[in-house]
PDB file of C-alpha atoms in Angstrom:
ATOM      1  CA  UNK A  39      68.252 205.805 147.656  1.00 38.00           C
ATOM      2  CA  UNK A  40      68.388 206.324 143.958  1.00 40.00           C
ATOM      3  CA  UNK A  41      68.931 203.370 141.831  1.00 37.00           C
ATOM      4  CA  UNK A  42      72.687 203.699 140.177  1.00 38.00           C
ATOM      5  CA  UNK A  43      72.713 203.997 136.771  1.00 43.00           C
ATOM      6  CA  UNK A  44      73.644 201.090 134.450  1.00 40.00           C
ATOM      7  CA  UNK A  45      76.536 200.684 132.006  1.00 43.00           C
ATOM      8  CA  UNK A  46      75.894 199.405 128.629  1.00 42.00           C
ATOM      9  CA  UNK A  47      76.784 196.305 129.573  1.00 41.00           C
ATOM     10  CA  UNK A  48      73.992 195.818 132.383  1.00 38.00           C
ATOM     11  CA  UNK A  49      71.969 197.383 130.159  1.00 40.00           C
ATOM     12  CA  UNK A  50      72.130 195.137 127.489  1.00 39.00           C
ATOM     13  CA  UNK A  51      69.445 192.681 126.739  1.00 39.00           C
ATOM     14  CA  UNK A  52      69.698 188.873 128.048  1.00 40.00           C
ATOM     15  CA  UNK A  53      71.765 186.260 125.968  1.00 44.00           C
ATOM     16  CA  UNK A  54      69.312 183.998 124.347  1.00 51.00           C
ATOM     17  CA  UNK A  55      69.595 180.891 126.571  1.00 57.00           C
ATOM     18  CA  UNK A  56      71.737 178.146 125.169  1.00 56.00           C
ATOM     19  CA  UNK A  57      69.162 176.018 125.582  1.00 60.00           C
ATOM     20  CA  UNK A  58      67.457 177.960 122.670  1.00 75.00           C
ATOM     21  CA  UNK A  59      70.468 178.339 120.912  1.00 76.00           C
ATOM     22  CA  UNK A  60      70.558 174.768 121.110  1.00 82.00           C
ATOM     23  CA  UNK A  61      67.268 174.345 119.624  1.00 88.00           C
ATOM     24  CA  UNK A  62      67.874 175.956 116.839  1.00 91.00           C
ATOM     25  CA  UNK A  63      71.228 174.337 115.527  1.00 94.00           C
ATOM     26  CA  UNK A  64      69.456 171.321 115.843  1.00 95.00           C
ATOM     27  CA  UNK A  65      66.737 172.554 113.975  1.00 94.00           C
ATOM     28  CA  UNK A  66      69.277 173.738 111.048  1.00 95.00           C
ATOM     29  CA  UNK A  67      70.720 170.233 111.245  1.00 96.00           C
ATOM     30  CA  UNK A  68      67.687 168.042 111.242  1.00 96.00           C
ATOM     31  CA  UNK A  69      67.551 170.065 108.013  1.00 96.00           C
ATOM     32  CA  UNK A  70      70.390 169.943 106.286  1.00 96.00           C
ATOM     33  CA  UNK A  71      70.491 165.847 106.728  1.00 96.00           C
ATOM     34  CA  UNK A  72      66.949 164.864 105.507  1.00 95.00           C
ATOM     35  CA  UNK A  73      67.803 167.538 102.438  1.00 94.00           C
ATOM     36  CA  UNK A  74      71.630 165.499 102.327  1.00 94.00           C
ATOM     37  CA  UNK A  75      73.761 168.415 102.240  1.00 94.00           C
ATOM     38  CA  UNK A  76      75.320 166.402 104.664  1.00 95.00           C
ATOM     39  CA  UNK A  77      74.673 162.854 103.166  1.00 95.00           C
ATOM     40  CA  UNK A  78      74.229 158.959 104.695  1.00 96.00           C
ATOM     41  CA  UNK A  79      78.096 158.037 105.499  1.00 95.00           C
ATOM     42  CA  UNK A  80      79.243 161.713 105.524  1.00 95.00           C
ATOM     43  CA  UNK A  81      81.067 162.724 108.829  1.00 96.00           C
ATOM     44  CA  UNK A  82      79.674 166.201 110.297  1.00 96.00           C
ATOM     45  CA  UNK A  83      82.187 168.687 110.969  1.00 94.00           C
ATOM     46  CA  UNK A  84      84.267 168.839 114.160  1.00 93.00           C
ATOM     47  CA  UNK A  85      82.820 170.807 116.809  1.00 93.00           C
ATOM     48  CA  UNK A  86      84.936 173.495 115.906  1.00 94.00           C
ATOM     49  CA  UNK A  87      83.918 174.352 112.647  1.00 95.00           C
ATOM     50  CA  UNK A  88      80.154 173.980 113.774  1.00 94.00           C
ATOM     51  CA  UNK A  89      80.428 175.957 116.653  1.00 94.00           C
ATOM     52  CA  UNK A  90      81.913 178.770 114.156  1.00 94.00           C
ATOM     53  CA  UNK A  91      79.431 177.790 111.517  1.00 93.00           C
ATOM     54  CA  UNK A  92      76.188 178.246 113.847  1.00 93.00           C
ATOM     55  CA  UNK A  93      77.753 181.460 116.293  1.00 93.00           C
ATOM     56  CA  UNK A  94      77.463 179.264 119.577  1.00 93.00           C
ATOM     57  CA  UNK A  95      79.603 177.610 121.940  1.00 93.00           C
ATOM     58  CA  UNK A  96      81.550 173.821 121.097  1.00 93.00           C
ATOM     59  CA  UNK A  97      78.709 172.596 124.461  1.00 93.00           C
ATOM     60  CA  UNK A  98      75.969 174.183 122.334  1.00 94.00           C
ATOM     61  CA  UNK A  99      77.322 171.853 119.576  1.00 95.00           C
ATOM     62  CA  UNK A 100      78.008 168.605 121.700  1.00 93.00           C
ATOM     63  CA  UNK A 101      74.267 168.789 123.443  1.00 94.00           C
ATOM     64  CA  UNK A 102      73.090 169.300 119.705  1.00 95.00           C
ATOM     65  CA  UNK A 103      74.871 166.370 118.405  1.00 95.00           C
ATOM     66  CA  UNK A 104      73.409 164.397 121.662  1.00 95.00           C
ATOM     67  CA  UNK A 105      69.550 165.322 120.378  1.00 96.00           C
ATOM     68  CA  UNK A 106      70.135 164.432 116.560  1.00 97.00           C
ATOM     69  CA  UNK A 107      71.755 160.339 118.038  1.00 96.00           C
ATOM     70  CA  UNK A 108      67.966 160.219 119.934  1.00 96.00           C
ATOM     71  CA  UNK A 109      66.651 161.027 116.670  1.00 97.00           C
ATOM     72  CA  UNK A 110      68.409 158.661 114.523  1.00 97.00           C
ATOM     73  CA  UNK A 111      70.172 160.793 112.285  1.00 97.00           C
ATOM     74  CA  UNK A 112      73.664 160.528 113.455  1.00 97.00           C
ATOM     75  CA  UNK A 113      76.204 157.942 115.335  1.00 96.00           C
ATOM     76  CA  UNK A 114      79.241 159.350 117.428  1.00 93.00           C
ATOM     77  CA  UNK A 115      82.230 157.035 117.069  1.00 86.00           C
ATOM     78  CA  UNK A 116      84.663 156.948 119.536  1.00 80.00           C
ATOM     79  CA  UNK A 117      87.952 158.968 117.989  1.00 78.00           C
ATOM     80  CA  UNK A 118      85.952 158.867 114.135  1.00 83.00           C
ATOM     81  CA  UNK A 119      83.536 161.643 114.118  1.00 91.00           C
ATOM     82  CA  UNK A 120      79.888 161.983 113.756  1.00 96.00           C
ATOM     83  CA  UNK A 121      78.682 160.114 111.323  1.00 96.00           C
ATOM     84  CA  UNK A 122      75.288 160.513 109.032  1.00 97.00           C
ATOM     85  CA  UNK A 123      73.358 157.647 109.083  1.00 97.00           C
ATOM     86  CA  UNK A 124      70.327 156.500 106.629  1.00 95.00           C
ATOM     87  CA  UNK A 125      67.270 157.058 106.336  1.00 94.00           C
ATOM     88  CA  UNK A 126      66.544 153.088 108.040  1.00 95.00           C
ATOM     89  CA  UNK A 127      67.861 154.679 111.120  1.00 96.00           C
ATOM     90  CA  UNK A 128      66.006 157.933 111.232  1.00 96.00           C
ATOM     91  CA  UNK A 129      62.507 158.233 114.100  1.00 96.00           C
ATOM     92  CA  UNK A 130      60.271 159.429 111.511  1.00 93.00           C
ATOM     93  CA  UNK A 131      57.802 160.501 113.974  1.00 91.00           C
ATOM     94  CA  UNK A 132      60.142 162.790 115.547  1.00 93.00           C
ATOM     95  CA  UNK A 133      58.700 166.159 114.816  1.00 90.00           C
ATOM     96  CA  UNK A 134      61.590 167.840 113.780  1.00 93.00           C
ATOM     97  CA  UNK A 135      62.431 165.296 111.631  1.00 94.00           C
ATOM     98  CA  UNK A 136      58.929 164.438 110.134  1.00 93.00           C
ATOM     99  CA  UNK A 137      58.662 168.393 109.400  1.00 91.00           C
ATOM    100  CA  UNK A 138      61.720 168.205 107.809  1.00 93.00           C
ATOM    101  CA  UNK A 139      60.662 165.334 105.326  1.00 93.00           C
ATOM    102  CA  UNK A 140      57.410 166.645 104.772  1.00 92.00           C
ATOM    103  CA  UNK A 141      59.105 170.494 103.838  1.00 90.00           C
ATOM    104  CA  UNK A 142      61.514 168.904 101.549  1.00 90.00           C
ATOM    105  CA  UNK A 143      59.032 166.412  99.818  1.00 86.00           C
ATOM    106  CA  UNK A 144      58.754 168.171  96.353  1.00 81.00           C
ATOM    107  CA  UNK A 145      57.813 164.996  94.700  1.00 83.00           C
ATOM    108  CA  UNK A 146      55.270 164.258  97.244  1.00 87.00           C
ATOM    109  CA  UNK A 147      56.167 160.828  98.405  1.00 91.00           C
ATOM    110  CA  UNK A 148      56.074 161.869 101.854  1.00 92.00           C
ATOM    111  CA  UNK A 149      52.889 162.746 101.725  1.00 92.00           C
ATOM    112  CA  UNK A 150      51.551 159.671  99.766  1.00 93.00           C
ATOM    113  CA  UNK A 151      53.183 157.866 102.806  1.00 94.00           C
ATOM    114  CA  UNK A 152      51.596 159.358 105.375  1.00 94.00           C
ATOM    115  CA  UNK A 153      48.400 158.922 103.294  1.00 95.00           C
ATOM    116  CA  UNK A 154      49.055 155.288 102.951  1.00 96.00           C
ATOM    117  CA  UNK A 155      49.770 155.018 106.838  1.00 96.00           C
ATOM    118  CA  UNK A 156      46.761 157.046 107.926  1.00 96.00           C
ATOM    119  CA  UNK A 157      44.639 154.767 105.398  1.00 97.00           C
ATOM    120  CA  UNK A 158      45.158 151.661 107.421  1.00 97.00           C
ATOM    121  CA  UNK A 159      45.526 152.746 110.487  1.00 97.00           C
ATOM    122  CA  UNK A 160      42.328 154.487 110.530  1.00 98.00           C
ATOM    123  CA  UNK A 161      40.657 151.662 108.647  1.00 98.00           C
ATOM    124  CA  UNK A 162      41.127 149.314 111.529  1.00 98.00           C
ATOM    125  CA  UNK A 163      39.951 152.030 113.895  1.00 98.00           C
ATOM    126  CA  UNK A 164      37.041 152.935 112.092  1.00 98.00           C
ATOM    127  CA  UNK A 165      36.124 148.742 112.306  1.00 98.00           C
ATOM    128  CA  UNK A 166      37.021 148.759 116.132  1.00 98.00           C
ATOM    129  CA  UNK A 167      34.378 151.638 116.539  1.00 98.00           C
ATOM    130  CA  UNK A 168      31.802 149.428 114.437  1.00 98.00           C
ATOM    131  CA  UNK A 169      32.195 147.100 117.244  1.00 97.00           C
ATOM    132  CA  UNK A 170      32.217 148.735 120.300  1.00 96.00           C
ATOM    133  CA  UNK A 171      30.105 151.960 119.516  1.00 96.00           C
ATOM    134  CA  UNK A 172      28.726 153.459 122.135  1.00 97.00           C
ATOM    135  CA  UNK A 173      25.467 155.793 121.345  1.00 97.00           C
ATOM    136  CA  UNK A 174      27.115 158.660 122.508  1.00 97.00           C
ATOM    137  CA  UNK A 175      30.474 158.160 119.640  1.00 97.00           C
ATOM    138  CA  UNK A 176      27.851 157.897 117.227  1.00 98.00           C
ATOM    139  CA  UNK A 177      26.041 160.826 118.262  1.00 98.00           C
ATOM    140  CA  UNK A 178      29.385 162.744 118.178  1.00 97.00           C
ATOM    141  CA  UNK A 179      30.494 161.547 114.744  1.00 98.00           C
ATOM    142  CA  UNK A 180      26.769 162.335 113.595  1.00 98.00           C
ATOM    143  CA  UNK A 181      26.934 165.751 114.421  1.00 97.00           C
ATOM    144  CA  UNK A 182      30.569 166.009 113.133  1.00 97.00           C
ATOM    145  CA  UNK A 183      28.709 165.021 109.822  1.00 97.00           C
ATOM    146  CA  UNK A 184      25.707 167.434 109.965  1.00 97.00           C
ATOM    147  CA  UNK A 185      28.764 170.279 110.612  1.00 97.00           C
ATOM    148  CA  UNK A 186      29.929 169.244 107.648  1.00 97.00           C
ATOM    149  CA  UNK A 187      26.408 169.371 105.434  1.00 97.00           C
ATOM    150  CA  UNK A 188      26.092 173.085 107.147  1.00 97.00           C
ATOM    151  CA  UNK A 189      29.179 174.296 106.203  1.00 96.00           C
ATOM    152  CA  UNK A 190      29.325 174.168 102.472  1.00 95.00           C
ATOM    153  CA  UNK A 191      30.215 178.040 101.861  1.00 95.00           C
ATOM    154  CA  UNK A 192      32.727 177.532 103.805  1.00 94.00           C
ATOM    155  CA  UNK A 193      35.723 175.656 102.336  1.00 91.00           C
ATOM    156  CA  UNK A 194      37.977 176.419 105.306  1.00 91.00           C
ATOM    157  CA  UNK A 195      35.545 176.011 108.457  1.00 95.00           C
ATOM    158  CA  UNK A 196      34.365 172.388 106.130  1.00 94.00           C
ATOM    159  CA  UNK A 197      37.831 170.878 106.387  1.00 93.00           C
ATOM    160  CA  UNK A 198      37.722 171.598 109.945  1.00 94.00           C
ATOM    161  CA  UNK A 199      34.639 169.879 110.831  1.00 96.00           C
ATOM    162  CA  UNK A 200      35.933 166.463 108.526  1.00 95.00           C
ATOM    163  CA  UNK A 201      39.130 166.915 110.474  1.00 95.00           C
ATOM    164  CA  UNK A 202      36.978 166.656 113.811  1.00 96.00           C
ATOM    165  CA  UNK A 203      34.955 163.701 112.415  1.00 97.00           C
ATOM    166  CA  UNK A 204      38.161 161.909 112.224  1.00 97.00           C
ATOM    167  CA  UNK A 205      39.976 162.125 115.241  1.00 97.00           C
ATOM    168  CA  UNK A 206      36.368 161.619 116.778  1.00 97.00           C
ATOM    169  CA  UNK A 207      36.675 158.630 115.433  1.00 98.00           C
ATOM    170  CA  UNK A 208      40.752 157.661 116.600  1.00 97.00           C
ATOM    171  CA  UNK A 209      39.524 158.765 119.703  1.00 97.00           C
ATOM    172  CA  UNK A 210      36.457 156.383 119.626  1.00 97.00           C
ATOM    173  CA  UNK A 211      38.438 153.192 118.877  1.00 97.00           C
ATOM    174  CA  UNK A 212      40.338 152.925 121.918  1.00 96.00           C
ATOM    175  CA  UNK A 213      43.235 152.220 119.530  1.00 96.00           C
ATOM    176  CA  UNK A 214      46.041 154.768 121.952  1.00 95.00           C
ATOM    177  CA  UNK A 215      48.771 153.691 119.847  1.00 96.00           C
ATOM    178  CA  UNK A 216      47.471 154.482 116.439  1.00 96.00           C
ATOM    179  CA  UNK A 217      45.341 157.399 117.362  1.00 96.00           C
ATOM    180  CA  UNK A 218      48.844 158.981 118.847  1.00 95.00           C
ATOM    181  CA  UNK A 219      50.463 157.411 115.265  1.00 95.00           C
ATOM    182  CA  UNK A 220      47.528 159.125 113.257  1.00 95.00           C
ATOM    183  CA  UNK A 221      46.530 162.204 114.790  1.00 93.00           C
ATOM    184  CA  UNK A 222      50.928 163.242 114.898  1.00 92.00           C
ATOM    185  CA  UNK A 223      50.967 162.156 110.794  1.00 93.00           C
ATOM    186  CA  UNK A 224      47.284 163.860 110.132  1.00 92.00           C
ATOM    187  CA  UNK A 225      48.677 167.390 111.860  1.00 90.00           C
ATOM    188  CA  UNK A 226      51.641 167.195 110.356  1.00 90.00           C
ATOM    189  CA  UNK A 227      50.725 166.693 106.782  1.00 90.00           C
ATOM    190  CA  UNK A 228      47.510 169.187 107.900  1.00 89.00           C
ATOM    191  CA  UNK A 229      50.328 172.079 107.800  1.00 87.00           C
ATOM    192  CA  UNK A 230      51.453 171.460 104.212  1.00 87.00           C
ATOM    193  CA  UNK A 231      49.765 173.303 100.993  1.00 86.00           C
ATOM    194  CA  UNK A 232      50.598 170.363  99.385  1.00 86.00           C
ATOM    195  CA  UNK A 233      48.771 167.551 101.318  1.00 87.00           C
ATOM    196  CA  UNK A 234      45.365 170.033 101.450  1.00 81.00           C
ATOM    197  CA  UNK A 235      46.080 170.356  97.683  1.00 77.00           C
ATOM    198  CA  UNK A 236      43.501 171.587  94.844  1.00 78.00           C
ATOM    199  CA  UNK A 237      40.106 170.194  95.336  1.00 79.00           C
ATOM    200  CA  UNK A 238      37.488 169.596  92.647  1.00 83.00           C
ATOM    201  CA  UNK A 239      34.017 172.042  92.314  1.00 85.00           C
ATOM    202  CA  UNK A 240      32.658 168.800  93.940  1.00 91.00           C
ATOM    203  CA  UNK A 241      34.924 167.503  96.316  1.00 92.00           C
ATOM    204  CA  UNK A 242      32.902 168.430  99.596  1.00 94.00           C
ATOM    205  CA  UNK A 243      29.617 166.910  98.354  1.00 95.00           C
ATOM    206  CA  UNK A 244      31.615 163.578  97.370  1.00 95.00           C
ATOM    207  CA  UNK A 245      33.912 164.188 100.733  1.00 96.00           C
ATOM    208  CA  UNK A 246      30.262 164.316 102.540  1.00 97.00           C
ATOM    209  CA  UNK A 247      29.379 160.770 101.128  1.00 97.00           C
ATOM    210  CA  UNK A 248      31.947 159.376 101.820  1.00 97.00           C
ATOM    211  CA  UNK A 249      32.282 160.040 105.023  1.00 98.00           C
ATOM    212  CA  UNK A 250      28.181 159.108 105.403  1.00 98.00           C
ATOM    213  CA  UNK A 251      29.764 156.021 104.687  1.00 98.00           C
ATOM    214  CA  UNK A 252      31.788 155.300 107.405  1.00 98.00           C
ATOM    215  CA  UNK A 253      29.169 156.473 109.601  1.00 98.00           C
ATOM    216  CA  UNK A 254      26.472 154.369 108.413  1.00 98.00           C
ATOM    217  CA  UNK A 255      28.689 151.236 108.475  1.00 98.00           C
ATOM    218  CA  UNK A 256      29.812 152.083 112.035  1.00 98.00           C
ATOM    219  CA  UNK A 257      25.795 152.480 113.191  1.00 98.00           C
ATOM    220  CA  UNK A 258      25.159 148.974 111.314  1.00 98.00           C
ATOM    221  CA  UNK A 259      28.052 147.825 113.053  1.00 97.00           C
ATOM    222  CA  UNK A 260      29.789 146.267 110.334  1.00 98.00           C
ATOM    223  CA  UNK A 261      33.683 146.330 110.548  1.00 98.00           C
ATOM    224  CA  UNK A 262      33.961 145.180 107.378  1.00 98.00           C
ATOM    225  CA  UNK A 263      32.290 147.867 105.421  1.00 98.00           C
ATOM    226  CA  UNK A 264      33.908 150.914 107.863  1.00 98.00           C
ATOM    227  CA  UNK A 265      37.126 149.626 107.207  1.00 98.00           C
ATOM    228  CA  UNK A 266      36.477 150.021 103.426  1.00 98.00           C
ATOM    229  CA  UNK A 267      34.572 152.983 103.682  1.00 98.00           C
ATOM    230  CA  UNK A 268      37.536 154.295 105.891  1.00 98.00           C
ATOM    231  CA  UNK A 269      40.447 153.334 103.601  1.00 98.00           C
ATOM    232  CA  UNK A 270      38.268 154.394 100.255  1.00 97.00           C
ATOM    233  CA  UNK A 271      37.721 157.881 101.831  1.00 96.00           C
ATOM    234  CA  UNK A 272      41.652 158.637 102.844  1.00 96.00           C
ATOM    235  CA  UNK A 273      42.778 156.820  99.521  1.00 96.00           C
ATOM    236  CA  UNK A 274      40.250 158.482  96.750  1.00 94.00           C
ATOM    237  CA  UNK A 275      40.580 161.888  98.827  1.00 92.00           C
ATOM    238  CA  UNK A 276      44.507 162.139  98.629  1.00 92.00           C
ATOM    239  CA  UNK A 277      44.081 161.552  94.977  1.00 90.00           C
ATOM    240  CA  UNK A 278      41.798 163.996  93.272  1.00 88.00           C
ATOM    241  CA  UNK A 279      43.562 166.280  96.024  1.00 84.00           C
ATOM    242  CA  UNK A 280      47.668 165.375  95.581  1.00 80.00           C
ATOM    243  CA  UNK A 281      49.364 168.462  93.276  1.00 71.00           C
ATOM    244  CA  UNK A 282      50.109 166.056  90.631  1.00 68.00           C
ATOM    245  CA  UNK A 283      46.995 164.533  89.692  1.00 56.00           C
ATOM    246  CA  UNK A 284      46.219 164.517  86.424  1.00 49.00           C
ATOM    247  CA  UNK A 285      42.393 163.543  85.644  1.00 46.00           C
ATOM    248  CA  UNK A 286      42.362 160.478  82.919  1.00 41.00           C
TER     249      UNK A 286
END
């Protein structure tokens, strides 16, 4: 029997799910908070206005509201509004919210942050791995290293390999809590221009040594010296890298 044919209306292509409606006020939102258009104190519009605002539905609006409280952006008070709170309250290592900080970070604090963060977290795991190196987490971090002596003429496929030396490394501490910490602030900050930043003529040759470094402290098995090694690396390579360096 032949198939009927369809009104427009059948015809039509699916509604985009709420749920993906959803995803994206929030998105928007996340936004305009960490950039304060809506500021720490402010009360968000009713649901009304928002649901006009954004094109969806006052539920689309109320489960949005719900996911920005789990991030620590907002507080619903019983017949007051939503209210914005500060910055104390916000889960920084929520991605939406960590992408939004890290967009909106034009003087590049953010970033020096995360750099600070990564620094000592992956100072103390490159000293756990000095102690509890196994020969095949050295033999993985070596060749992570020789990558990186092979791959000179090519800036992009370089970066990579250091990038794989390092979470080597998280992986090798047996540290789960700050390799999860780490790795979500490294891939992050990995996405932005701005933390990958303008390197010197001679920034893989000195990135090469210094990473050497780590590695031979973690063979000697010296905790001491990786953590330095570790920490002088992150520190000295956000520098000559960050926008706004200025050489003295």
């Amino acid at each position: 029997m032949p198939s009927a044919d369809l009104g427009p209306a059948q015809r039509a292509k699916p509604l985009t799910p709420p749920a993906r409606l959803g995803t994206a006020v929030v998105a928007e939102l996340v936004e305009l908070i960490v950039t304060g258009e809506f500021a720490p104190g402010e009360l968000l519009p009713p649901e009304g206005p928002l649901a006009e605002r954004f094109g969806v539905s006052r539920t689309v609006i109320r489960e949005s509201v719900k996911r920005l409280q789990e991030k620590g952006l907002v507080v619903v008070g019983q017949g007051r509004g939503t209210e914005v709170l500060d910055q104390a309250s916000w889960r920084m290592l929520d991605a939406q919210v960590l992408s939004a900080l890290v967009d909106d970070d034009s003087s590049n604090g953010v970033l020096s942050e995360i750099s600070s963060v990564r620094s000592s977290l992956e100072a103390l795991m490159a000293g756990a791995v000095a102690r509890h190196r196994t020969d095949e987490q050295v033999a993985g971090l070596r060749a992570a290293l020789e990558d990186m002596r092979g791959l000179t003429d090519d800036e992009e496929a370089f970066y990579d390999a250091d990038v794989a030396f390092h979470f080597l490394l998280m992986e090798a501490s047996g540290n789960r809590l700050a390799h999860n910490i780490t790795r979500a602030l490294y891939r992050r900050a990995l996405e932005s221009p701005r933390f990958r930043g303008h390197n010197p003529d001679d920034a893989m040759q000195r990135t090469i040594d210094e990473v050497a470094a780590v590695l031979d402290a973690v063979v000697a098995g010296d905790p001491e010296a990786a953590e330095r090694a570790m920490r002088s690396h992150i520190d000295v390579g956000w520098e000559r890298r960050r926008p706004d360096h200025r050489a003295g």
